[in-house]
Amino acid sequence: MFKTKQRKSSGKAEPTMAEEPTMAEEPTMAEEATMTEESATDESSNEQAETHVSFAEELEIRLDEIGKLNEKFLRKCAEVENFKKRLQKEKTDAIIYANSAIVKDILTVTDNLERALDHCKDGESGSLKGGVELTLKSLYETLAKHGVTEIKAEGEKFDPNLHEAVSHEEKDGVETDTVTTVFQKGFMLKDKLLRPALVIVAK
């Protein structure tokens, strides 16, 4: 009989099935690494998104504050400008109306000249009448240069703000409350009443 030779052991232990890495374990480790990276990326993205939102909100708040401050600044500028205009107008009016007393005195002179003309008869003292008319015209022109204007009265509707009725009369063909006669002329200095016109009014 043939004797079968037995293979001698080399003394090295052969790896068992349990000790060898399996193909199933390798992808699991890769997946874990990928998941970790994705988680870190998601967290970073969330932080960036939160930072972006926070910055946008802060920017909106600041812009709103700037807008309100700008509106307030513009209002203050308008108030200052209006104050300057009002101050300038008051100054101008003060200069104009400071002379109102003098103007009233001059109007007294014109009244006397008007009466003198009314008493002059045609052909009588012609040179004197012409001189009075010229003086009166010159006075009215000078007053007009300084903003003094005559108030329209005769034939106008009675206005208590401009006219002062000294009498009433019935007159045919004339509407009620119409000025029929002017006793004394009234005058304005710019937009201020110097004196009302003294008139007779139809009733």
Short mmCIF file of C-alpha atoms in Angstrom, two decimals:
data_model
loop_
_atom_site.label_atom_id
_atom_site.label_comp_id
_atom_site.label_asym_id
_atom_site.label_seq_id
_atom_site.Cartn_x
_atom_site.Cartn_y
_atom_site.Cartn_z
CA MET A 1 0.00 0.00 0.00
CA PHE A 2 1.12 3.49 -0.73
CA LYS A 3 1.59 5.74 2.21
CA THR A 4 0.11 9.09 1.88
CA LYS A 5 2.47 11.94 2.76
CA GLN A 6 1.02 14.36 5.13
CA ARG A 7 1.65 18.07 4.44
CA LYS A 8 3.58 19.53 7.26
CA SER A 9 2.34 22.65 8.79
CA SER A 10 4.47 25.72 8.08
CA GLY A 11 3.73 27.14 11.50
CA LYS A 12 1.80 30.12 10.10
CA ALA A 13 -1.81 30.49 11.02
CA GLU A 14 -4.07 30.96 8.05
CA PRO A 15 -6.60 33.72 8.36
CA THR A 16 -10.08 32.72 9.18
CA MET A 17 -13.25 34.04 7.60
CA ALA A 18 -13.99 36.20 10.67
CA GLU A 19 -10.63 37.97 10.49
CA GLU A 20 -10.84 39.01 6.82
CA PRO A 21 -12.48 42.45 6.12
CA THR A 22 -15.69 42.07 4.23
CA MET A 23 -16.88 44.14 1.29
CA ALA A 24 -19.98 45.04 3.28
CA GLU A 25 -18.00 46.85 5.99
CA GLU A 26 -16.02 49.15 3.67
CA PRO A 27 -19.03 50.99 2.13
CA THR A 28 -20.50 51.45 5.62
CA MET A 29 -17.45 53.41 6.75
CA ALA A 30 -17.53 55.53 3.59
CA GLU A 31 -21.19 56.24 4.07
CA GLU A 32 -20.55 57.34 7.66
CA ALA A 33 -17.84 59.71 6.49
CA THR A 34 -20.11 61.10 3.78
CA MET A 35 -22.97 61.57 6.25
CA THR A 36 -20.63 63.38 8.64
CA GLU A 37 -19.49 65.72 5.88
CA GLU A 38 -23.07 66.34 4.76
CA SER A 39 -24.14 67.05 8.34
CA ALA A 40 -21.30 69.52 8.78
CA THR A 41 -22.19 71.15 5.46
CA ASP A 42 -25.86 71.43 6.45
CA GLU A 43 -24.95 73.00 9.79
CA SER A 44 -22.64 75.46 8.07
CA SER A 45 -25.35 76.32 5.53
CA ASN A 46 -27.89 76.86 8.31
CA GLU A 47 -25.49 79.14 10.16
CA GLN A 48 -24.82 81.12 6.99
CA ALA A 49 -28.56 81.39 6.30
CA GLU A 50 -29.23 82.58 9.84
CA THR A 51 -26.40 85.10 9.57
CA HIS A 52 -27.75 86.32 6.22
CA VAL A 53 -31.28 86.74 7.59
CA SER A 54 -30.00 88.50 10.69
CA PHE A 55 -27.91 90.89 8.59
CA ALA A 56 -30.82 91.60 6.23
CA GLU A 57 -33.14 92.36 9.15
CA GLU A 58 -30.55 94.62 10.76
CA LEU A 59 -29.98 96.41 7.45
CA GLU A 60 -33.72 96.95 6.99
CA ILE A 61 -34.03 98.38 10.50
CA ARG A 62 -31.09 100.75 9.94
CA LEU A 63 -32.44 101.89 6.58
CA ASP A 64 -35.83 102.57 8.15
CA GLU A 65 -34.16 104.63 10.89
CA ILE A 66 -32.18 106.57 8.29
CA GLY A 67 -35.38 107.25 6.33
CA LYS A 68 -37.14 108.60 9.42
CA LEU A 69 -34.17 110.79 10.32
CA ASN A 70 -34.04 112.12 6.76
CA GLU A 71 -37.76 112.99 6.86
CA LYS A 72 -37.27 114.74 10.20
CA PHE A 73 -34.29 116.65 8.81
CA LEU A 74 -36.27 117.78 5.74
CA ARG A 75 -39.17 118.92 7.94
CA LYS A 76 -36.81 120.97 10.10
CA CYS A 77 -35.24 122.51 6.98
CA ALA A 78 -38.71 123.45 5.70
CA GLU A 79 -39.61 124.95 9.08
CA VAL A 80 -36.42 127.03 9.10
CA GLU A 81 -37.06 128.20 5.53
CA ASN A 82 -40.65 129.16 6.34
CA PHE A 83 -39.48 130.99 9.45
CA LYS A 84 -36.93 132.94 7.40
CA LYS A 85 -39.59 133.89 4.84
CA ARG A 86 -42.03 134.94 7.56
CA LEU A 87 -39.32 136.97 9.28
CA GLN A 88 -38.42 138.69 6.02
CA LYS A 89 -42.10 139.47 5.31
CA GLU A 90 -42.59 140.88 8.80
CA LYS A 91 -39.49 143.02 8.35
CA THR A 92 -40.71 144.31 4.99
CA ASP A 93 -44.21 144.96 6.34
CA ALA A 94 -42.77 146.77 9.34
CA ILE A 95 -40.85 149.10 7.03
CA ILE A 96 -43.89 149.69 4.83
CA TYR A 97 -46.45 150.14 7.59
CA ALA A 98 -44.13 152.28 9.70
CA ASN A 99 -44.89 155.05 7.22
CA SER A 100 -48.67 154.61 7.44
CA ALA A 101 -49.05 157.50 9.90
CA ILE A 102 -47.17 159.82 7.54
CA VAL A 103 -49.25 158.61 4.59
CA LYS A 104 -52.47 159.36 6.49
CA ASP A 105 -51.24 162.91 7.09
CA ILE A 106 -50.51 163.30 3.38
CA LEU A 107 -54.01 162.05 2.58
CA THR A 108 -55.40 164.84 4.75
CA VAL A 109 -53.59 167.26 2.45
CA THR A 110 -55.06 165.59 -0.64
CA ASP A 111 -58.53 165.86 0.92
CA ASN A 112 -58.09 169.61 1.34
CA LEU A 113 -56.88 169.95 -2.24
CA GLU A 114 -59.91 167.95 -3.46
CA ARG A 115 -62.25 170.32 -1.57
CA ALA A 116 -60.45 173.32 -2.99
CA LEU A 117 -61.03 172.01 -6.51
CA ASP A 118 -64.71 171.36 -5.78
CA HIS A 119 -65.16 175.03 -4.81
CA CYS A 120 -63.35 176.38 -7.83
CA LYS A 121 -65.75 177.57 -10.52
CA ASP A 122 -64.99 177.10 -14.19
CA GLY A 123 -63.09 180.09 -15.56
CA GLU A 124 -62.40 181.46 -12.09
CA SER A 125 -58.78 181.57 -10.96
CA GLY A 126 -57.86 179.26 -13.82
CA SER A 127 -54.13 179.30 -13.09
CA LEU A 128 -54.73 178.56 -9.42
CA LYS A 129 -57.03 175.66 -10.22
CA GLY A 130 -54.51 174.23 -12.68
CA GLY A 131 -51.78 174.44 -10.05
CA VAL A 132 -53.92 172.63 -7.47
CA GLU A 133 -54.79 169.89 -9.97
CA LEU A 134 -51.12 169.43 -10.85
CA THR A 135 -50.12 169.28 -7.18
CA LEU A 136 -52.88 166.78 -6.42
CA LYS A 137 -51.90 164.57 -9.35
CA SER A 138 -48.26 164.63 -8.28
CA LEU A 139 -49.19 163.61 -4.73
CA TYR A 140 -51.30 160.68 -5.89
CA GLU A 141 -48.52 159.46 -8.21
CA THR A 142 -46.01 159.62 -5.36
CA LEU A 143 -48.34 157.72 -3.03
CA ALA A 144 -48.92 155.06 -5.71
CA LYS A 145 -45.16 154.47 -5.97
CA HIS A 146 -45.17 153.57 -2.29
CA GLY A 147 -48.06 151.12 -2.54
CA VAL A 148 -50.97 153.44 -1.74
CA THR A 149 -54.06 152.76 -3.86
CA GLU A 150 -57.54 154.31 -3.91
CA ILE A 151 -60.48 152.10 -2.94
CA LYS A 152 -63.17 151.88 -5.61
CA ALA A 153 -66.45 153.00 -4.12
CA GLU A 154 -69.02 154.84 -6.27
CA GLY A 155 -71.24 152.38 -8.13
CA GLU A 156 -69.73 149.44 -6.23
CA LYS A 157 -71.53 147.05 -3.90
CA PHE A 158 -71.19 148.23 -0.31
CA ASP A 159 -68.36 146.37 1.45
CA PRO A 160 -68.13 146.95 5.23
CA ASN A 161 -64.46 145.98 5.08
CA LEU A 162 -63.68 148.85 2.71
CA HIS A 163 -66.56 151.31 3.02
CA GLU A 164 -68.12 153.23 5.88
CA ALA A 165 -71.73 154.29 5.34
CA VAL A 166 -72.50 157.78 6.64
CA SER A 167 -76.03 157.78 5.25
CA HIS A 168 -78.61 155.84 3.22
CA GLU A 169 -80.87 157.13 0.49
CA GLU A 170 -83.51 155.89 -1.89
CA LYS A 171 -82.50 156.28 -5.51
CA ASP A 172 -84.42 155.15 -8.58
CA GLY A 173 -82.71 152.62 -10.82
CA VAL A 174 -80.04 151.79 -8.23
CA GLU A 175 -79.87 148.44 -6.49
CA THR A 176 -79.99 148.24 -2.73
CA ASP A 177 -76.61 148.42 -0.95
CA THR A 178 -74.96 150.17 -3.88
CA VAL A 179 -72.67 153.11 -3.13
CA THR A 180 -74.20 156.23 -4.68
CA THR A 181 -71.96 159.02 -3.38
CA VAL A 182 -68.43 159.26 -1.98
CA PHE A 183 -67.83 161.86 0.72
CA GLN A 184 -64.22 160.97 1.31
CA LYS A 185 -61.95 158.66 -0.65
CA GLY A 186 -60.64 155.50 1.00
CA PHE A 187 -57.12 154.13 0.56
CA MET A 188 -55.14 150.90 0.97
CA LEU A 189 -51.44 150.59 1.78
CA LYS A 190 -50.45 147.35 0.04
CA ASP A 191 -52.94 144.90 1.58
CA LYS A 192 -53.64 147.00 4.68
CA LEU A 193 -56.60 149.34 5.03
CA LEU A 194 -55.40 152.88 5.68
CA ARG A 195 -58.87 154.32 5.93
CA PRO A 196 -62.31 153.30 4.61
CA ALA A 197 -64.19 155.33 2.04
CA LEU A 198 -66.99 157.44 3.55
CA VAL A 199 -70.05 156.83 1.41
CA ILE A 200 -73.82 157.11 0.97
CA VAL A 201 -75.55 153.82 0.22
CA ALA A 202 -78.78 153.13 -1.65
CA LYS A 203 -81.59 151.46 0.28
#
